[in-house]
mmCIF file of C-alpha atoms in Angstrom:
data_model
loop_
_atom_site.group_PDB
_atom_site.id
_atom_site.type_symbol
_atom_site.label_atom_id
_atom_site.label_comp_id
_atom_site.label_asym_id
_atom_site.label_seq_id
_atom_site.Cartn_x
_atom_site.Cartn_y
_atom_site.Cartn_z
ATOM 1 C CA UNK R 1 167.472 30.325 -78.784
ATOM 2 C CA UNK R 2 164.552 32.239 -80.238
ATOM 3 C CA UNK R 3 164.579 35.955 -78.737
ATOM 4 C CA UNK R 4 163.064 38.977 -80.625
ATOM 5 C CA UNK R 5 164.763 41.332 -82.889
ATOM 6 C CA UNK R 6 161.881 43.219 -83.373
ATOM 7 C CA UNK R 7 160.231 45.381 -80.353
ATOM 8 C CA UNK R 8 157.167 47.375 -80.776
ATOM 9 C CA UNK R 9 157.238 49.701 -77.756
ATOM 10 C CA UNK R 10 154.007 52.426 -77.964
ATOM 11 C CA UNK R 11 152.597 54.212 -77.383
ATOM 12 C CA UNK R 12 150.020 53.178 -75.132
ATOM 13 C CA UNK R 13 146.250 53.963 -77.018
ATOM 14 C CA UNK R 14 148.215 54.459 -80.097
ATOM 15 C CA UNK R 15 147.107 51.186 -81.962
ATOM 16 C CA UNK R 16 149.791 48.672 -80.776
ATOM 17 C CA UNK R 17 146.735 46.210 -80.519
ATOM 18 C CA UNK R 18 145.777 47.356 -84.194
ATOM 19 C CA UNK R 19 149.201 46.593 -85.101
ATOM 20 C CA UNK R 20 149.970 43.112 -82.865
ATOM 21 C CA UNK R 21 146.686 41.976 -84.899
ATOM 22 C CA UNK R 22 147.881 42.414 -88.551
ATOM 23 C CA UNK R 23 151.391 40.946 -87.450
ATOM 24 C CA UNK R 24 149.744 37.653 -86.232
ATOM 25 C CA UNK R 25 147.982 37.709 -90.028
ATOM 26 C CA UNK R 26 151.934 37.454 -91.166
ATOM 27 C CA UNK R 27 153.455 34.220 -91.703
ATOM 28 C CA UNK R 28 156.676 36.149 -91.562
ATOM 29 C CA UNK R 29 156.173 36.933 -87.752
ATOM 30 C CA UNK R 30 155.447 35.474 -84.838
ATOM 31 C CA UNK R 31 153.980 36.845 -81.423
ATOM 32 C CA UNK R 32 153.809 34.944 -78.023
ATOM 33 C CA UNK R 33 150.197 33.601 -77.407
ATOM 34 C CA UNK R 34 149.290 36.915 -75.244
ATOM 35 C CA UNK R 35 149.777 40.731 -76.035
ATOM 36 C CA UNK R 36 152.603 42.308 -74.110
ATOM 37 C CA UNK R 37 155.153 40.524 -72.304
ATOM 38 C CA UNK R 38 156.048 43.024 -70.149
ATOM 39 C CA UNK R 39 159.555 42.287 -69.522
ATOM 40 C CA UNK R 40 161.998 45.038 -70.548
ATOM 41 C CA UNK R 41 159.085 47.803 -68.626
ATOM 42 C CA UNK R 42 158.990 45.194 -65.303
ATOM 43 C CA UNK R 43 162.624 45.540 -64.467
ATOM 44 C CA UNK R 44 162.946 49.230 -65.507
ATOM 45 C CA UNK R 45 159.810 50.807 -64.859
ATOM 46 C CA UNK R 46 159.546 49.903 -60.684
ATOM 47 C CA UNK R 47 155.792 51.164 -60.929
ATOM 48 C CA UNK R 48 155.092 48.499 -63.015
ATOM 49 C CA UNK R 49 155.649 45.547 -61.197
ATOM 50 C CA UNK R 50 152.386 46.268 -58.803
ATOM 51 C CA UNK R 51 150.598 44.503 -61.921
ATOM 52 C CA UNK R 52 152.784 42.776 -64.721
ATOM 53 C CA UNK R 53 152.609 39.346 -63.309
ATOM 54 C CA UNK R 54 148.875 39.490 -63.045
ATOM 55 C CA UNK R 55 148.822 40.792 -66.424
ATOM 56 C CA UNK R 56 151.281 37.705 -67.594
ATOM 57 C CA UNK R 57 149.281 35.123 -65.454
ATOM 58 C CA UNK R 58 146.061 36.053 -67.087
ATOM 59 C CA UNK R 59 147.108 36.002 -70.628
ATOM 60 C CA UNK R 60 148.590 32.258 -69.763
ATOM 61 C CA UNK R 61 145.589 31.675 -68.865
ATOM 62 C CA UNK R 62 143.557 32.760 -71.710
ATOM 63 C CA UNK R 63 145.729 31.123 -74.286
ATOM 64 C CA UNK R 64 145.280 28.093 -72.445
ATOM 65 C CA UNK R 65 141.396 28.476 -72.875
ATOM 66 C CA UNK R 66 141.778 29.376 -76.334
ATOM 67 C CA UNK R 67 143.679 26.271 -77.491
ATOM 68 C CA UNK R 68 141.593 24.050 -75.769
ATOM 69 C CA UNK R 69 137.868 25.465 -77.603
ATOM 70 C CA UNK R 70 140.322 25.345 -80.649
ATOM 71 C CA UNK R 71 141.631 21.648 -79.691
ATOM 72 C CA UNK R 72 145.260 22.292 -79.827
ATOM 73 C CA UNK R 73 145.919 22.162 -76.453
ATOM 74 C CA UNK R 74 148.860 19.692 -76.007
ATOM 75 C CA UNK R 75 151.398 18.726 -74.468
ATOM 76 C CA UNK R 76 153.928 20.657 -75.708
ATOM 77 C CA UNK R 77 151.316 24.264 -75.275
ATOM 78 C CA UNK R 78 150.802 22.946 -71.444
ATOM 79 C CA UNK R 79 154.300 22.528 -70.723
ATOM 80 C CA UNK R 80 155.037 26.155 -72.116
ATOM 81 C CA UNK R 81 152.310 27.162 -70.125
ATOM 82 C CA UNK R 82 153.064 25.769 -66.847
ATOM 83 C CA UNK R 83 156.433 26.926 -67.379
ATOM 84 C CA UNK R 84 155.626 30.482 -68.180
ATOM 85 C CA UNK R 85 153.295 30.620 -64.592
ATOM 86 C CA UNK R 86 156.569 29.265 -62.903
ATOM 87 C CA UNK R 87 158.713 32.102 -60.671
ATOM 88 C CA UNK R 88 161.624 33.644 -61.031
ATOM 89 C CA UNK R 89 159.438 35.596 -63.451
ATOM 90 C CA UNK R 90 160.784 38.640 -65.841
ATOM 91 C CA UNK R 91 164.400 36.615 -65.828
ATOM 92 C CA UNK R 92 166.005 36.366 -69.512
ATOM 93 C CA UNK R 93 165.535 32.304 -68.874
ATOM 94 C CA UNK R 94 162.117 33.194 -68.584
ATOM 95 C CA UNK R 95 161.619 35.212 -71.721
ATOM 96 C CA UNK R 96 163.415 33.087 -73.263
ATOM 97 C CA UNK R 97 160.517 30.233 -73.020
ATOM 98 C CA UNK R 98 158.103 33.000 -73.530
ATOM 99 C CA UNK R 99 159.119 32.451 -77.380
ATOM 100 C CA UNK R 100 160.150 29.053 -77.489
ATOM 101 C CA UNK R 101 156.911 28.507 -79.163
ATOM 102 C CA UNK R 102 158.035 30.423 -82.302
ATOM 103 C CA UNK R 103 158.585 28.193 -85.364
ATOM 104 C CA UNK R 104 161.921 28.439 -87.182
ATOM 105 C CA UNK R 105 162.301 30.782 -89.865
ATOM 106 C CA UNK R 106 159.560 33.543 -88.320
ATOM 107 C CA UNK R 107 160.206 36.483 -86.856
ATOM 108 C CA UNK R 108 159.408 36.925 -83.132
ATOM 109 C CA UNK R 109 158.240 40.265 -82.176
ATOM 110 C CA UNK R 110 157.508 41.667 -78.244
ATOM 111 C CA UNK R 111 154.779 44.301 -78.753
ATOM 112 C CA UNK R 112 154.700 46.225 -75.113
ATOM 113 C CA UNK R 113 153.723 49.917 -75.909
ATOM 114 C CA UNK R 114 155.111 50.604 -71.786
ATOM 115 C CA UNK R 115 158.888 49.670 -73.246
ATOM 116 C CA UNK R 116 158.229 52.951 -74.553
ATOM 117 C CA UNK R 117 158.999 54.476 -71.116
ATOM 118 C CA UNK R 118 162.192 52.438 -70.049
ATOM 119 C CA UNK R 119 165.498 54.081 -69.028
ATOM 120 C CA UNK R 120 168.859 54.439 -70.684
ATOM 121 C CA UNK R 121 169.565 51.568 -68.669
ATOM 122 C CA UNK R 122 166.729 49.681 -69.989
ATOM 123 C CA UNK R 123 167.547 50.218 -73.550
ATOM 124 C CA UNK R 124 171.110 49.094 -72.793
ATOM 125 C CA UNK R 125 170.037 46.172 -71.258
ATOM 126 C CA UNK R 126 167.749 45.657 -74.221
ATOM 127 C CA UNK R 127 170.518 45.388 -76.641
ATOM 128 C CA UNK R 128 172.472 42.758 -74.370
ATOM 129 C CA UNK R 129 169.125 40.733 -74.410
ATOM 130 C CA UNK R 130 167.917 41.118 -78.089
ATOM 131 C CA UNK R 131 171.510 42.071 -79.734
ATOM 132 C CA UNK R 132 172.516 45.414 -80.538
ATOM 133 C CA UNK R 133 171.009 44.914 -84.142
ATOM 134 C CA UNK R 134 167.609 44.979 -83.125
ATOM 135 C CA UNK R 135 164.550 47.256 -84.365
ATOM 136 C CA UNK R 136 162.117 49.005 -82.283
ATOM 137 C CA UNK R 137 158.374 50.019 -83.886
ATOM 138 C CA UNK R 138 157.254 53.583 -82.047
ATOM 139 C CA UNK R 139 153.199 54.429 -83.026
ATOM 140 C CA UNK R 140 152.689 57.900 -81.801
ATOM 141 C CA UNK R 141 149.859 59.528 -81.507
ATOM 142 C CA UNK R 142 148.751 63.287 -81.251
ATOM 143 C CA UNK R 143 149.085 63.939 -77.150
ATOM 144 C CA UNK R 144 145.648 65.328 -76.349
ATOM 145 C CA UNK R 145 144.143 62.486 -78.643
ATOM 146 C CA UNK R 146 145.985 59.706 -77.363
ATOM 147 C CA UNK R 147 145.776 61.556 -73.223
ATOM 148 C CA UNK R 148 142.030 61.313 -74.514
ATOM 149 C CA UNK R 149 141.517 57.661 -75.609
ATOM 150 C CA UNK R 150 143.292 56.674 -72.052
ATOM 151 C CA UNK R 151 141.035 58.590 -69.916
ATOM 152 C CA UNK R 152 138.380 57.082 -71.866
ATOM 153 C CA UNK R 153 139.765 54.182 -70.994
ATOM 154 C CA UNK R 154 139.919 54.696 -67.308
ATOM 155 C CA UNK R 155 135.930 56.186 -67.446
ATOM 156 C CA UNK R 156 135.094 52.273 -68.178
ATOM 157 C CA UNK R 157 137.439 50.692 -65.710
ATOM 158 C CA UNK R 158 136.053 53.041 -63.018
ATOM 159 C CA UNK R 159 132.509 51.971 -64.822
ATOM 160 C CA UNK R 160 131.855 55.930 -64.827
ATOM 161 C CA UNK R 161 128.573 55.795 -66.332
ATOM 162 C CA UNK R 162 127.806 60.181 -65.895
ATOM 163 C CA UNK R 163 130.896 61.497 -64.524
ATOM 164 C CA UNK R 164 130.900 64.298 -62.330
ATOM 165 C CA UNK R 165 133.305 66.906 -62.978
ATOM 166 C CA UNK R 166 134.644 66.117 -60.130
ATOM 167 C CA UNK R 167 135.453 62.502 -61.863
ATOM 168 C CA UNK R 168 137.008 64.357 -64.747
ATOM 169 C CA UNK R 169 139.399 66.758 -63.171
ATOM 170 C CA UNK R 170 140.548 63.491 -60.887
ATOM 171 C CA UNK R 171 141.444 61.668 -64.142
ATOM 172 C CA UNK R 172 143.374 64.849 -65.153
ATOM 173 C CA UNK R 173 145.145 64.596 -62.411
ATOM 174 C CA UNK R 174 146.723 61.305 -62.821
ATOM 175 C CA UNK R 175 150.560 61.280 -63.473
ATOM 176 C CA UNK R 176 150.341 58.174 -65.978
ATOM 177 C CA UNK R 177 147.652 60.206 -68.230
ATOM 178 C CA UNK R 178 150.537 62.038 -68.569
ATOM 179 C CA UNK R 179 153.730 59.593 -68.643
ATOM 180 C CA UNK R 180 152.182 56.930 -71.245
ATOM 181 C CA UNK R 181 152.531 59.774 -73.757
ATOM 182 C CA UNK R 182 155.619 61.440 -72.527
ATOM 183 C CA UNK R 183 156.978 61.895 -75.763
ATOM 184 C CA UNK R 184 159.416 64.579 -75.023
ATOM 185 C CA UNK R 185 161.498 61.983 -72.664
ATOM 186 C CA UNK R 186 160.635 58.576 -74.188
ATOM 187 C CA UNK R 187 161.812 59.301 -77.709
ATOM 188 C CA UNK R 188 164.178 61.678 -77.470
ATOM 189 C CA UNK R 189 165.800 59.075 -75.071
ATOM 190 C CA UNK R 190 165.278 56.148 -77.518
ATOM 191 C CA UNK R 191 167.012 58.398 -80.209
ATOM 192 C CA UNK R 192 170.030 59.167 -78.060
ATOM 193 C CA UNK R 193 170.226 55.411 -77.434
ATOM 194 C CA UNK R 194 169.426 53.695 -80.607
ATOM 195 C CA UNK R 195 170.802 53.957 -84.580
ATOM 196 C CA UNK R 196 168.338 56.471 -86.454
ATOM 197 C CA UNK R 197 167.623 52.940 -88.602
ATOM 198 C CA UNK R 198 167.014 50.814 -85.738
ATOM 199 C CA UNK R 199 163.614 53.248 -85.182
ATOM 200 C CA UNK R 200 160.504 53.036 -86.930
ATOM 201 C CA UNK R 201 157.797 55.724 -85.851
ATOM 202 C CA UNK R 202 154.597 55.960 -87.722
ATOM 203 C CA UNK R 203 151.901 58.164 -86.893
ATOM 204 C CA UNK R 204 149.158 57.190 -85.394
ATOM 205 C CA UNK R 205 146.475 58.432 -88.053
ATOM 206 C CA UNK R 206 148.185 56.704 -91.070
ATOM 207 C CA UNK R 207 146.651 53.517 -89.350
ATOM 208 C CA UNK R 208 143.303 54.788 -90.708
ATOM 209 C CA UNK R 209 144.295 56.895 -94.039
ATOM 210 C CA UNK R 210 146.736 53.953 -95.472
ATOM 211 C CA UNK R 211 146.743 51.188 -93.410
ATOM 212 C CA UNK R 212 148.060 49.024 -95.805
ATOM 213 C CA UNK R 213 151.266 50.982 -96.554
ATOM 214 C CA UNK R 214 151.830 50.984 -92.876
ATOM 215 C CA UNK R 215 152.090 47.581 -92.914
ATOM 216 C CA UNK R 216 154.596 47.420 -96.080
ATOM 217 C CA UNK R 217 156.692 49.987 -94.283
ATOM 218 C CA UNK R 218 156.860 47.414 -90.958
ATOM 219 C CA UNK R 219 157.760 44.695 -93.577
ATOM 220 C CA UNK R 220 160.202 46.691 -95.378
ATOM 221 C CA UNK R 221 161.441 47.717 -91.782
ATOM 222 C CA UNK R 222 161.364 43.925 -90.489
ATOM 223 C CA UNK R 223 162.926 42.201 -93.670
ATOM 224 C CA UNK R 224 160.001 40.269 -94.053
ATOM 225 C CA UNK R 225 157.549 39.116 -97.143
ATOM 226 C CA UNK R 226 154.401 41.461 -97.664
ATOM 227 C CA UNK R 227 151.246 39.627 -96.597
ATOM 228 C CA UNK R 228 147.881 40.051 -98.182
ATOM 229 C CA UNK R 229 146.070 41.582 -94.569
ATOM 230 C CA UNK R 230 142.387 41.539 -94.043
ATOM 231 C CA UNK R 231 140.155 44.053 -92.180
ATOM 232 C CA UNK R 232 143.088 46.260 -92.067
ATOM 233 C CA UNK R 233 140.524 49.159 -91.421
ATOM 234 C CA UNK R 234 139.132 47.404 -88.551
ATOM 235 C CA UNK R 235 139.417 48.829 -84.671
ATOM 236 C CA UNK R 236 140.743 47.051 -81.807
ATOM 237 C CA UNK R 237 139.355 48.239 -78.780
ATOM 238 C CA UNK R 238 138.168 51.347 -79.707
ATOM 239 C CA UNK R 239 137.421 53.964 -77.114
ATOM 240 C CA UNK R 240 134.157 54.134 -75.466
ATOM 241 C CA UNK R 241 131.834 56.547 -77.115
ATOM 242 C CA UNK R 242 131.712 59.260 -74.570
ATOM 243 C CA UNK R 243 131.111 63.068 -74.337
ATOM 244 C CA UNK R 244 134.225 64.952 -73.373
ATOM 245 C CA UNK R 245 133.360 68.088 -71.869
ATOM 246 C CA UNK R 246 135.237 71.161 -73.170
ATOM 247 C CA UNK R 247 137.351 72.009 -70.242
ATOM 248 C CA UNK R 248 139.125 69.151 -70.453
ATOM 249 C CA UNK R 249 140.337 69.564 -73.743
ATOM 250 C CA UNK R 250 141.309 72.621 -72.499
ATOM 251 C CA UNK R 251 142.987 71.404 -69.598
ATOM 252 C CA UNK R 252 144.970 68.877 -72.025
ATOM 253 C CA UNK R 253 145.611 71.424 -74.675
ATOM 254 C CA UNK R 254 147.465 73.280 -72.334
ATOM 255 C CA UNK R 255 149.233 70.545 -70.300
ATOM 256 C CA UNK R 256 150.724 69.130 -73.415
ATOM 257 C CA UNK R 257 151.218 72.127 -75.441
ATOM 258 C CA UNK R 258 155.478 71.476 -74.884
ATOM 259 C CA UNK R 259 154.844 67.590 -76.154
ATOM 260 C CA UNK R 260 153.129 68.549 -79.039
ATOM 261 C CA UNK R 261 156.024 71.402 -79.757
ATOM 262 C CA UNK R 262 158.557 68.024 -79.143
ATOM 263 C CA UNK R 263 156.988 65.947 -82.137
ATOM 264 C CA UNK R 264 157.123 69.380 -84.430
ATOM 265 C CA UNK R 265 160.217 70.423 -83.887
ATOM 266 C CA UNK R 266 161.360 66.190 -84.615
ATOM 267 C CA UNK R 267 159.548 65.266 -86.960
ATOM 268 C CA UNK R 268 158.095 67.936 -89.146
ATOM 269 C CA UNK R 269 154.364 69.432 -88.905
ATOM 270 C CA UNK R 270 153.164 66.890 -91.777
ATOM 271 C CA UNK R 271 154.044 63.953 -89.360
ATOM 272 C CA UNK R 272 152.388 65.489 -86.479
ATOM 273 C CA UNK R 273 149.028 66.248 -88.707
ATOM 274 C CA UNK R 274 149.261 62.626 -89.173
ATOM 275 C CA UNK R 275 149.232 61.187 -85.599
ATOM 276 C CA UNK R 276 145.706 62.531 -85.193
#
C-alpha cells in the first residue's frame, strides 16, 4: 500500500503549484498525475464537495491526454484511470489507487493547499489514513498579498476585463477571500493537532529570494536526496497583471490586520517580512 507521508496543505495563492513543480523534478518524490487530490478537504470541508469531483474528473482527464501526445498511455495508466473516474469517490480505497502509480522507493506526496482548512477531526482522521508519523508542508503568505493574488484570480474567472467598483467591493465581500488565508484558525489548529516537527512552514517570499534553500529545507524535512532543480525562479500561474485600486488595499489592510498580528506574534516579524 502506497499512501503519502508527506502533505503539503497551503495556502491557497501561496506557491503550492511552484512547489508541486520542483517536487515532480525529484526522483525522491512522487505526485499523482494531477495537482490536488482533494480528499482530506472533501470529507471535512462540506463546501467543498459542490466542485472536488469535477476538479478530480478533469485532471483524469488531462493526464490521460498527456500520456497519450507523450505515448505512454497503457494499459496499466488506463486502468488507473478508469478506476480513479469510478464512484464511491473520496473513500480511503479510492485514494489508495490514486497513488498506486508511485514506484517503490519514492516518496508520495498529496499537495492540496484547501487541507489547510480541515477540522480537528480532519487532522485526526489524517493521521489514521497517512500514520501518525506523517509531515505536513504549510507555504504562507503575507494576508493582504496572498487575499490579493486570489481576487486576482477571481477578476479572470469572472473575465473582468475594467471592473467597476462595484465588481471590486463584491469580491471583497466573499467569505473564501477571507477563509483560504485564515491563518489565525488553520495553523493555530494544525499546531494544537500536530508535533512542532511534523510542520514545515516557509514563507511565501523565500520562494523568490532563495528558492533553492527552500527546496533543501523540504528535502531535509522529507528525508530525501537533494536534486539539482531547474528554473527554480520560474512562476506558475502568476497573477494577472492588474491595477488594484487603493481602497481595496485599504479595505484588506484593515480586514486582516488580526491575521497579520497571528503570524507575528507565531512566528517572529523576520518570518512575516518574508511571506511577502
Amino acid at each position: 500500500m502506497k499512501i503519502p507521508h508527506v502533505i503539503g496543505i497551503g495556502a491557497q495563492k501561496a506557491g503550492t503549484s511552484w512547489l508541486h513543480n520542483n517536487i515532480k523534478q525529484n526522483r525522491s518524490f512522487w505526485v499523482p498525475p494531477f495537482k490536488e487530490v482533494h480528499f482530506f478537504d472533501h470529507n471535512f470541508v462540506p463546501e467543498n464537495r459542490a466542485w472536488t469531483e469535477g476538479h478530480v474528473r478533469k485532471g483524469v482527464k488531462s493526464a490521460a491526454e498527456r500520456w497519450e501526445k507523450q505515448g505512454i498511455h497503457n494499459h496499466k495508466r488506463k486502468a488507473w484511470a478508469r478506476t480513479a473516474l469510478e464512484k464511491p469517490m473520496f473513500t480511503k480505497n479510492w485514494y489508495e489507487h490514486i497513488f498506486s502509480l508511485c514506484p517503490d522507493g519514492r516518496i508520495p506526496i498529496d499537495i492540496t493547499p484547501e487541507y489547510s482548512s480541515i477540522s480537528t477531526d480532519g487532522i485526526k482522521f489524517a493521521e489514521d489514513v497517512l500514520g501518525s508519523n506523517f509531515r505536513a508542508i504549510y507555504i504562507v503568505r503575507s494576508p493582504v498579498h496572498r487575499a490579493i493574488s486570489q481576487i486576482k484570480m477571481m477578476i479572470r474567472r469572472r473575465k473582468l476585463t475594467s471592473p467597476s467598483r462595484e465588481d471590486w467591493m463584491d469580491l471583497l465581500n466573499l467569505d473564501v477571500i477571507y477563509e483560504r488565508g485564515n491563518y489565525k484558525s488553520h495553523i493555530s489548529r494544525w499546531m494544537s493537532a500536530r508535533p512542532k516537527e511534523s510542520l514545515l512552514f516557509i514563507p511565501f517570499g523565500m520562494i523568490s529570494k532563495d528558492p533553492l534553500q527552500v527546496m533543501r529545507d523540504i528535502e531535509e524535512f522529507t528525508n530525501a536526496e537533494s536534486h539539482d532543480y531547474r528554473n527554480l525562479n520560474e512562476k506558475i500561474f502568476a497573477s494577472a497583471p492588474i491595477s488594484i485600486p487603493d481602497y481595496v488595499y485599504e479595505n484588506l489592510n484593515i480586514s486582516l490586520c488580526d491575521q497579520e498580528a497571528y503570524l507575528i506574534d507565531t512566528f517572529g516579524s523576520e518570518f512575516f517580512e518574508n511571506s511577502k
